[in-house]
């Protein structure tokens, strides 16, 4: 596989609404991001995936776009956006835009015109039917909404205010490519493609993902926009298998740089039920899934490595211990992931070990998905406590609480009233404290990023899972005669691991590892020749 810049860097996701507010209105903004670029440079990242900053009525926090070529007023101006691209560039950081083209807002001019008459120029930009079938929206309820003005039902796989685009229409596709080129010309580093595996669909046959023309559309998109421009593209593909991922990310196919796959994300859910129906994580299953993605892509595809994003709860609260062993388990997740093959993604606040923020009542929730779930489950007979427990475990607001910068009011995020309540633990968990403490989670992430920069083994090495006790996740990485051992005790209990190694590279406890591993104890070490474990 030919070496690319995006294989060597670590990405950082910013959820702009919650990152840094510069003007006291309680909402994070682009000037706020610019003011924190030096911090991100100190961390060592090479790219920012920026969640949507386009003009939007904000029904789904910016993923409902009403104008792709304007900036949401509360985030700033196009001049601010151009300044962000330029200032990030000066620090060796690329801006990766969030591309949302499965749907628009119902306030987008295309949809406003489409509703008017069946003969309107943009009518066929959307999916209309006289009679709905029983497809359900991902946000609960029917995926079809009757529009009085149009006299027909339109498809919305997400909110009613997010009508799905009809990718079978060639003019629509061309309009999307023109918009992408508008951003490429501004100097961005590429695109993260929201639910891109849904753009080819056959609703009448209930084919919603991985539809018949998906790869044709992506190839056409590549040719018309980012192809040959050394840009990074990552597709959000919930249904991908390693075979499908190879189709997207094999350089020979001229499609995408990499995909986000989510197979590991569902491992604490009851199979065949929803993400809200919970079971305990089984560590052997996690080892099997992550190892499969490490080995099966070979040189025909590229991995994205992540625990967190704006849609997922904080990993340290979810599968770690966010009280007694918060620091140890946060470092464990960091080391375990960043030593794997692929491009790692850090979600804002992950690098200081931010945690979930539990609620006691639905009035504390902002996220439309959680609110819809609450009301739907009440009518189905679930009790309030049970629903709140699911929301506290899996709700999207957990990831969206404001970034914790300091012990100042509102964690230094805003001088006004934050749009979403700050986690009350900000006085102990914040950037200012983390930078003062050389043993903080931050410096583990910083060191891991530097290790990746200094060692081709981390980027290119072969991966092998070792046979260990259930709660020990151990693997080796091998490259050009060198072999490293990665060992993590994925548990609050002590576990035994007998390993032989020469030189310790990174460790989440202050002394040397022994035969008995302490709770969440994790280390990376060089192995001598001929040593297996």
Coordinates of C-alpha atoms in Angstrom, one line a residue:
X1 CA 0.0 0.0 0.0
X2 CA 1.4 3.4 -1.0
X3 CA 2.1 5.6 2.0
X4 CA -0.3 8.5 2.6
X5 CA -0.2 11.4 5.1
X6 CA -3.5 10.3 6.7
X7 CA -2.0 6.9 7.6
X8 CA 0.6 8.5 9.8
X9 CA -1.4 11.1 11.7
X10 CA -3.8 11.0 14.6
X11 CA -7.2 12.7 14.1
X12 CA -9.1 14.8 16.6
X13 CA -12.9 15.2 16.4
X14 CA -14.4 18.6 17.3
X15 CA -18.1 19.0 18.1
X16 CA -18.1 22.8 17.6
X17 CA -21.2 23.5 19.7
X18 CA -19.4 22.1 22.8
X19 CA -15.7 22.9 22.2
X20 CA -15.1 26.6 23.1
X21 CA -17.4 29.6 23.1
X22 CA -15.7 32.9 22.3
X23 CA -18.5 35.4 22.6
X24 CA -20.5 34.4 25.8
X25 CA -23.6 33.1 24.1
X26 CA -23.2 29.6 25.6
X27 CA -22.5 28.0 22.2
X28 CA -19.1 26.9 21.0
X29 CA -17.9 28.6 17.8
X30 CA -15.2 28.8 15.1
X31 CA -13.2 31.6 16.8
X32 CA -13.3 29.5 19.9
X33 CA -11.7 26.6 18.0
X34 CA -9.0 28.9 16.5
X35 CA -8.2 30.0 20.1
X36 CA -7.4 26.4 21.0
X37 CA -5.3 25.3 18.0
X38 CA -2.1 25.7 20.0
X39 CA -3.4 23.2 22.6
X40 CA -4.2 20.7 19.8
X41 CA -0.8 21.3 18.3
X42 CA 0.8 20.5 21.7
X43 CA -1.2 17.3 21.8
X44 CA 0.3 16.4 18.4
X45 CA -2.7 15.8 16.2
X46 CA -2.5 16.0 12.4
X47 CA -6.1 16.6 11.5
X48 CA -9.4 17.8 12.8
X49 CA -12.7 16.2 11.9
X50 CA -15.1 19.1 12.3
X51 CA -18.7 18.2 12.9
X52 CA -21.1 20.3 10.7
X53 CA -20.7 24.0 10.9
X54 CA -23.0 24.7 7.9
X55 CA -26.2 26.8 8.0
X56 CA -28.9 24.7 9.8
X57 CA -32.1 25.1 11.8
X58 CA -30.5 22.7 14.3
X59 CA -33.1 20.1 14.6
X60 CA -30.4 17.5 14.8
X61 CA -27.4 19.7 15.9
X62 CA -26.3 20.7 12.5
X63 CA -26.8 17.4 10.7
X64 CA -29.8 19.0 9.1
X65 CA -28.3 21.4 6.6
X66 CA -30.2 24.3 5.0
X67 CA -27.2 25.8 3.1
X68 CA -24.0 23.9 2.4
X69 CA -22.1 27.0 1.4
X70 CA -22.9 29.2 4.4
X71 CA -21.8 28.9 8.1
X72 CA -24.3 28.6 10.9
X73 CA -24.6 32.1 12.3
X74 CA -24.0 31.1 15.9
X75 CA -20.7 29.4 14.9
X76 CA -19.4 32.5 13.0
X77 CA -18.8 33.6 9.4
X78 CA -17.2 32.2 6.3
X79 CA -14.3 34.5 7.0
X80 CA -13.9 32.7 10.4
X81 CA -14.0 29.4 8.6
X82 CA -11.3 30.4 6.1
X83 CA -9.2 31.7 9.0
X84 CA -9.6 28.3 10.8
X85 CA -8.4 26.4 7.7
X86 CA -5.4 28.8 7.3
X87 CA -4.4 28.8 11.0
X88 CA -4.7 25.0 11.3
X89 CA -2.6 24.7 8.2
X90 CA 0.2 26.8 9.8
X91 CA 0.3 24.2 12.6
X92 CA 0.4 21.2 10.3
X93 CA -3.3 20.4 11.0
X94 CA -5.7 19.6 8.2
X95 CA -9.5 20.4 8.5
X96 CA -11.7 17.4 7.5
X97 CA -15.3 18.6 6.9
X98 CA -18.3 16.6 7.8
X99 CA -20.2 15.9 4.6
X100 CA -23.9 15.2 5.1
X101 CA -25.5 14.3 1.8
X102 CA -27.9 11.4 2.6
X103 CA -30.4 14.1 3.6
X104 CA -30.8 17.9 3.9
X105 CA -32.9 20.1 6.2
X106 CA -36.6 20.6 5.1
X107 CA -35.6 24.3 5.2
X108 CA -33.0 23.8 2.4
X109 CA -34.1 25.7 -0.8
X110 CA -34.1 22.4 -2.7
X111 CA -36.8 21.0 -0.5
X112 CA -38.8 24.2 -0.2
X113 CA -38.9 24.3 -4.1
X114 CA -39.5 20.5 -4.3
X115 CA -42.7 20.7 -2.2
X116 CA -44.4 23.3 -4.4
X117 CA -45.4 21.3 -7.4
X118 CA -44.6 17.9 -9.0
X119 CA -43.1 19.8 -11.9
X120 CA -40.6 21.7 -9.8
X121 CA -36.9 21.5 -10.8
X122 CA -35.9 19.9 -7.5
X123 CA -38.9 17.7 -6.9
X124 CA -36.9 14.6 -7.9
X125 CA -34.0 15.6 -5.6
X126 CA -36.1 13.8 -2.8
X127 CA -37.9 10.5 -2.4
X128 CA -41.7 10.8 -2.7
X129 CA -44.5 8.3 -2.6
X130 CA -48.3 8.3 -2.7
X131 CA -48.5 5.5 -0.2
X132 CA -46.0 4.8 2.6
X133 CA -44.7 1.4 3.5
X134 CA -43.6 0.3 7.0
X135 CA -40.0 1.5 7.0
X136 CA -39.1 3.0 10.4
X137 CA -37.0 6.1 11.1
X138 CA -33.8 5.6 13.0
X139 CA -35.1 8.3 15.3
X140 CA -38.4 6.3 16.0
X141 CA -41.7 6.2 14.2
X142 CA -42.5 6.0 10.5
X143 CA -39.8 7.1 8.0
X144 CA -42.5 8.6 5.8
X145 CA -44.0 12.0 6.5
X146 CA -47.1 13.4 4.6
X147 CA -46.5 16.9 3.3
X148 CA -49.7 18.9 2.8
X149 CA -48.3 21.3 0.2
X150 CA -46.7 18.5 -1.9
X151 CA -49.7 16.1 -1.5
X152 CA -47.3 13.2 -1.1
X153 CA -45.2 11.4 1.5
X154 CA -41.4 12.0 1.6
X155 CA -38.8 9.7 3.0
X156 CA -36.8 10.6 6.1
X157 CA -34.6 7.9 7.6
X158 CA -33.8 10.4 10.5
X159 CA -35.8 13.3 11.8
X160 CA -39.0 14.6 10.0
X161 CA -37.0 17.7 9.3
X162 CA -34.3 15.7 7.4
X163 CA -35.8 14.6 4.1
X164 CA -33.6 12.0 2.3
X165 CA -32.0 12.9 -1.0
X166 CA -32.7 10.9 -4.1
X167 CA -29.2 10.0 -5.4
X168 CA -30.7 8.4 -8.5
X169 CA -31.2 12.0 -9.8
X170 CA -28.0 12.9 -11.8
X171 CA -28.6 16.7 -11.4
X172 CA -28.7 16.2 -7.6
X173 CA -25.5 14.3 -7.6
X174 CA -23.8 17.1 -9.7
X175 CA -25.1 19.7 -7.3
X176 CA -23.5 17.8 -4.4
X177 CA -20.2 17.5 -6.3
X178 CA -20.2 21.2 -7.0
X179 CA -20.6 21.9 -3.3
X180 CA -17.8 19.5 -2.4
X181 CA -15.5 21.3 -4.8
X182 CA -16.5 24.7 -3.3
X183 CA -14.9 23.4 0.0
X184 CA -11.9 21.7 -1.6
X185 CA -11.1 25.0 -3.2
X186 CA -11.0 26.6 0.2
X187 CA -8.1 24.3 1.2
X188 CA -9.7 21.7 3.4
X189 CA -8.0 18.3 3.9
X190 CA -10.9 16.1 3.0
X191 CA -14.3 14.8 4.2
X192 CA -15.9 12.6 6.8
X193 CA -19.0 11.3 5.1
X194 CA -22.0 11.0 7.3
X195 CA -24.1 7.7 6.8
X196 CA -22.6 7.4 3.3
X197 CA -23.7 3.8 3.0
X198 CA -27.4 4.9 2.9
X199 CA -27.2 7.1 -0.2
X200 CA -28.1 4.2 -2.6
X201 CA -31.5 2.9 -1.5
X202 CA -34.6 1.1 -2.9
X203 CA -37.2 2.0 -0.3
X204 CA -40.0 0.0 -2.0
X205 CA -37.9 -3.1 -1.4
X206 CA -36.8 -1.9 2.0
X207 CA -33.1 -1.7 0.8
X208 CA -31.8 1.2 2.8
X209 CA -28.1 0.5 3.3
X210 CA -25.4 -0.8 0.9
X211 CA -27.8 -0.3 -2.0
X212 CA -27.2 -1.4 -5.6
X213 CA -25.5 1.8 -6.9
X214 CA -23.6 2.8 -3.7
X215 CA -20.1 2.1 -5.1
X216 CA -20.9 3.6 -8.5
X217 CA -21.9 6.8 -6.8
X218 CA -18.8 7.0 -4.6
X219 CA -16.5 6.3 -7.6
X220 CA -18.3 9.0 -9.6
X221 CA -18.0 11.4 -6.6
X222 CA -14.3 10.6 -6.3
X223 CA -13.7 11.3 -10.0
X224 CA -15.7 14.6 -9.8
X225 CA -14.2 15.9 -6.6
X226 CA -11.4 14.6 -4.3
X227 CA -9.9 11.9 -6.6
X228 CA -6.1 12.5 -7.3
X229 CA -6.0 15.5 -4.9
X230 CA -4.3 13.7 -1.9
X231 CA -7.3 14.4 0.4
X232 CA -8.5 12.2 3.2
X233 CA -12.0 10.7 3.0
X234 CA -13.6 8.5 5.7
X235 CA -17.1 7.0 5.3
X236 CA -19.5 6.3 8.2
X237 CA -20.6 2.8 7.3
X238 CA -22.6 1.1 10.1
X239 CA -23.2 -2.1 8.1
X240 CA -19.7 -2.7 6.8
X241 CA -18.0 -6.1 6.9
X242 CA -14.2 -6.3 6.2
X243 CA -15.1 -7.4 2.6
X244 CA -17.3 -4.3 2.2
X245 CA -14.7 -2.1 3.8
X246 CA -12.0 -3.3 1.4
X247 CA -14.3 -2.3 -1.5
X248 CA -14.5 1.2 -0.1
X249 CA -10.9 1.7 0.9
X250 CA -8.8 -0.4 -1.5
X251 CA -6.7 2.2 -3.3
X252 CA -7.2 0.3 -6.5
X253 CA -11.0 1.1 -6.4
X254 CA -10.6 4.9 -6.2
X255 CA -13.3 5.3 -3.6
X256 CA -12.5 6.3 0.0
X257 CA -9.3 6.5 2.2
X258 CA -11.0 4.5 5.0
X259 CA -14.3 3.8 6.7
X260 CA -15.7 3.9 10.2
X261 CA -17.0 0.5 11.0
X262 CA -19.0 0.0 14.2
X263 CA -19.0 -3.8 14.9
X264 CA -17.3 -3.3 18.2
X265 CA -19.7 -0.6 19.3
X266 CA -22.7 -3.0 19.6
X267 CA -21.0 -5.6 21.8
X268 CA -22.8 -4.4 24.9
X269 CA -26.2 -4.7 23.3
X270 CA -28.6 -7.6 23.4
X271 CA -28.3 -9.2 19.9
X272 CA -31.3 -8.5 17.6
X273 CA -32.6 -5.7 19.8
X274 CA -31.9 -1.9 19.9
X275 CA -28.8 0.0 21.1
X276 CA -30.8 0.8 24.3
X277 CA -31.2 -2.9 25.3
X278 CA -28.1 -3.5 27.3
X279 CA -25.9 -6.4 28.4
X280 CA -22.4 -6.6 29.9
X281 CA -19.4 -6.4 27.5
X282 CA -17.7 -9.7 27.0
X283 CA -14.0 -8.9 26.6
X284 CA -13.2 -12.1 24.5
X285 CA -15.8 -10.8 21.9
X286 CA -14.2 -7.4 21.8
X287 CA -10.8 -9.0 21.2
X288 CA -12.2 -11.2 18.4
X289 CA -13.9 -8.2 16.6
X290 CA -11.0 -5.8 16.9
X291 CA -8.5 -8.5 15.8
X292 CA -10.6 -9.4 12.8
X293 CA -10.5 -5.8 11.6
X294 CA -6.8 -5.7 12.2
X295 CA -6.0 -8.7 10.1
X296 CA -8.7 -9.1 7.5
X297 CA -8.2 -5.8 5.6
X298 CA -4.5 -6.8 4.9
X299 CA -3.1 -4.3 2.4
X300 CA -6.4 -3.9 0.6
X301 CA -8.0 -1.4 3.0
X302 CA -7.4 0.9 5.9
X303 CA -8.8 1.0 9.4
X304 CA -10.2 3.9 11.4
X305 CA -9.5 3.3 15.1
X306 CA -11.9 4.9 17.6
X307 CA -13.8 4.4 20.9
X308 CA -15.7 7.7 21.0
X309 CA -17.5 10.2 18.8
X310 CA -20.4 12.7 19.1
X311 CA -23.0 9.8 18.9
X312 CA -21.4 7.5 21.5
X313 CA -21.1 7.6 25.3
X314 CA -17.7 8.2 26.8
X315 CA -15.7 5.0 26.7
X316 CA -14.2 5.4 30.2
X317 CA -17.7 5.4 31.6
X318 CA -19.0 2.7 29.3
X319 CA -16.4 -0.1 29.5
X320 CA -13.9 1.3 31.9
X321 CA -14.2 2.6 35.5
X322 CA -14.9 6.4 35.7
X323 CA -14.4 6.7 39.4
X324 CA -11.7 4.7 41.3
X325 CA -9.7 3.7 38.2
X326 CA -10.7 6.6 35.8
X327 CA -7.1 7.5 35.0
X328 CA -5.9 4.0 34.7
X329 CA -8.8 2.8 32.5
X330 CA -8.7 5.9 30.3
X331 CA -5.0 5.3 29.7
X332 CA -5.7 1.6 29.0
X333 CA -8.2 2.5 26.2
X334 CA -5.7 5.0 24.7
X335 CA -2.7 2.6 24.6
X336 CA -4.8 -0.4 23.4
X337 CA -6.2 1.5 20.5
X338 CA -3.2 3.7 19.4
X339 CA -0.9 0.8 19.1
X340 CA -3.2 -0.9 16.5
X341 CA -2.9 -0.5 12.7
X342 CA -5.0 2.3 11.3
X343 CA -5.7 6.0 11.8
X344 CA -6.7 6.7 15.4
X345 CA -9.4 9.3 16.2
X346 CA -9.5 11.1 19.5
X347 CA -12.9 12.7 20.4
X348 CA -12.7 16.0 22.2
X349 CA -12.2 15.5 26.0
X350 CA -11.2 11.9 25.6
X351 CA -7.5 13.0 26.0
X352 CA -8.3 14.2 29.5
X353 CA -10.5 11.3 30.4
X354 CA -13.9 13.1 30.4
X355 CA -16.8 11.0 31.6
X356 CA -20.6 10.5 30.9
X357 CA -23.0 12.9 32.7
X358 CA -25.9 11.0 34.2
X359 CA -29.4 12.6 34.3
X360 CA -32.3 11.9 36.6
X361 CA -35.1 13.4 34.5
X362 CA -35.8 13.7 30.7
X363 CA -36.0 17.5 31.1
X364 CA -32.2 17.5 31.3
X365 CA -31.9 15.9 27.9
X366 CA -31.2 17.9 24.6
X367 CA -30.7 15.0 22.2
X368 CA -33.7 14.4 19.9
X369 CA -32.9 10.6 19.7
X370 CA -33.0 10.2 23.5
X371 CA -36.2 12.3 23.8
X372 CA -38.0 10.3 21.2
X373 CA -36.9 7.0 22.8
X374 CA -38.2 8.2 26.2
X375 CA -41.7 9.0 25.0
X376 CA -41.9 5.9 22.8
X377 CA -40.9 3.6 25.6
X378 CA -43.2 5.2 28.1
X379 CA -46.1 4.3 25.8
X380 CA -44.8 0.8 25.4
X381 CA -45.0 0.3 29.2
X382 CA -41.3 0.7 30.2
X383 CA -40.8 2.4 33.6
X384 CA -39.1 5.8 33.8
X385 CA -36.1 4.5 35.7
X386 CA -35.4 1.9 33.2
X387 CA -35.5 4.3 30.3
X388 CA -33.3 6.8 32.1
X389 CA -30.8 4.1 32.8
X390 CA -30.6 3.3 29.0
X391 CA -30.2 7.0 28.2
X392 CA -27.4 7.4 30.9
X393 CA -25.6 4.5 29.4
X394 CA -26.0 5.2 25.6
X395 CA -27.5 8.7 25.2
X396 CA -25.7 11.0 22.8
X397 CA -25.7 14.0 25.2
X398 CA -23.0 12.1 27.2
X399 CA -20.5 13.0 24.5
X400 CA -21.8 16.5 23.9
X401 CA -21.4 18.2 27.3
X402 CA -19.1 21.2 27.0
X403 CA -15.3 20.6 26.9
X404 CA -13.7 21.0 30.3
X405 CA -10.9 23.5 30.1
X406 CA -10.4 24.8 33.6
X407 CA -11.8 25.1 37.1
X408 CA -13.4 28.5 36.1
X409 CA -17.2 28.7 35.9
X410 CA -18.7 26.5 33.2
X411 CA -15.3 24.8 33.0
X412 CA -13.9 27.7 31.0
X413 CA -16.1 26.8 28.1
X414 CA -18.2 29.9 28.2
X415 CA -18.7 33.1 30.2
X416 CA -22.5 32.8 29.5
X417 CA -25.0 30.0 30.1
X418 CA -23.8 26.8 28.4
X419 CA -26.3 25.4 25.8
X420 CA -26.0 22.0 27.6
X421 CA -25.1 21.6 31.3
X422 CA -21.4 21.1 32.1
X423 CA -20.4 17.9 33.8
X424 CA -20.1 18.7 37.6
X425 CA -16.8 16.9 37.8
X426 CA -15.0 19.6 35.8
X427 CA -13.2 21.0 38.8
X428 CA -11.0 17.8 38.9
X429 CA -11.2 16.8 35.2
X430 CA -10.1 19.7 33.0
X431 CA -7.3 20.6 30.6
X432 CA -5.5 23.1 32.9
X433 CA -5.1 20.4 35.7
X434 CA -4.1 17.8 33.1
X435 CA -1.3 19.9 31.7
X436 CA 0.1 20.5 35.2
X437 CA 0.2 16.8 36.0
X438 CA 2.9 14.9 34.1
X439 CA 1.1 11.6 34.8
X440 CA -2.3 12.8 33.4
X441 CA -4.2 11.1 30.7
X442 CA -3.3 14.0 28.4
X443 CA 0.4 13.1 28.4
X444 CA -0.3 9.5 27.7
X445 CA -2.1 10.5 24.5
X446 CA 0.6 13.0 23.6
X447 CA 3.3 10.3 24.1
X448 CA 1.3 7.8 22.0
X449 CA 1.0 10.3 19.1
X450 CA 4.8 10.8 19.3
X451 CA 5.5 7.1 19.4
X452 CA 3.4 6.7 16.2
X453 CA 5.4 9.5 14.5
X454 CA 8.7 8.0 15.5
X455 CA 8.0 4.3 14.8
X456 CA 6.9 2.9 11.4
X457 CA 6.1 -0.3 13.2
X458 CA 3.0 1.3 14.7
X459 CA 1.7 2.3 11.3
X460 CA 2.8 -0.7 9.1
X461 CA 3.5 -3.6 11.5
X462 CA 1.7 -6.9 11.4
X463 CA -0.8 -7.6 14.1
X464 CA -1.2 -10.9 16.1
X465 CA -3.6 -11.5 19.0
X466 CA -2.1 -13.6 21.8
X467 CA -3.9 -16.4 23.6
X468 CA -4.5 -15.2 27.1
X469 CA -6.9 -15.1 30.0
X470 CA -10.3 -13.7 29.0
X471 CA -9.8 -10.3 30.5
X472 CA -6.3 -9.8 29.2
X473 CA -6.1 -8.2 25.8
X474 CA -2.6 -8.8 24.5
X475 CA -1.2 -8.6 21.0
X476 CA 2.1 -8.1 19.1
X477 CA 3.0 -5.8 16.3
X478 CA 5.9 -6.9 14.1
X479 CA 7.8 -4.9 11.4
X480 CA 11.2 -5.4 9.7
X481 CA 12.6 -7.7 12.4
X482 CA 11.3 -5.7 15.3
X483 CA 8.5 -7.0 17.6
X484 CA 6.4 -5.1 20.2
X485 CA 4.2 -6.5 22.9
X486 CA 1.0 -4.7 24.0
X487 CA -0.7 -6.1 27.1
X488 CA -3.9 -4.7 28.7
X489 CA -5.7 -6.0 31.8
X490 CA -9.3 -5.1 30.7
X491 CA -10.7 -5.5 34.2
X492 CA -10.9 -4.2 37.8
X493 CA -9.5 -7.5 39.1
X494 CA -5.9 -8.5 39.1
X495 CA -4.9 -10.9 36.4
X496 CA -1.8 -12.9 35.7
X497 CA 0.3 -12.5 32.6
X498 CA 3.7 -14.1 32.0
X499 CA 5.6 -12.2 29.4
X500 CA 9.2 -11.7 28.5
X501 CA 10.3 -8.3 27.2
X502 CA 13.3 -6.1 26.9
X503 CA 12.4 -2.4 27.0
X504 CA 9.3 -0.7 28.3
X505 CA 7.9 1.9 25.8
X506 CA 4.8 3.1 27.7
X507 CA 2.9 2.1 30.8
X508 CA -0.1 3.4 32.6
X509 CA 1.3 2.8 36.1
X510 CA 4.4 4.5 37.5
X511 CA 6.5 1.5 38.3
X512 CA 7.4 -1.6 36.2
X513 CA 4.8 -4.2 35.3
X514 CA 5.1 -7.5 37.2
X515 CA 3.6 -11.0 36.6
X516 CA 0.3 -10.0 38.4
X517 CA -1.3 -7.1 36.5
X518 CA -3.2 -4.6 38.5
X519 CA -6.7 -3.2 37.6
X520 CA -6.6 -1.9 34.0
X521 CA -2.8 -2.1 34.0
X522 CA -1.5 -1.7 30.4
X523 CA 1.9 -1.5 28.9
X524 CA 3.9 -1.7 25.6
X525 CA 7.3 -3.2 25.4
X526 CA 9.9 -4.3 22.9
X527 CA 10.4 -8.0 22.7
X528 CA 13.7 -9.8 22.2
X529 CA 14.3 -11.9 19.1
X530 CA 12.6 -15.3 19.2
X531 CA 10.4 -14.3 22.2
X532 CA 6.7 -14.8 21.7
X533 CA 5.2 -14.0 25.1

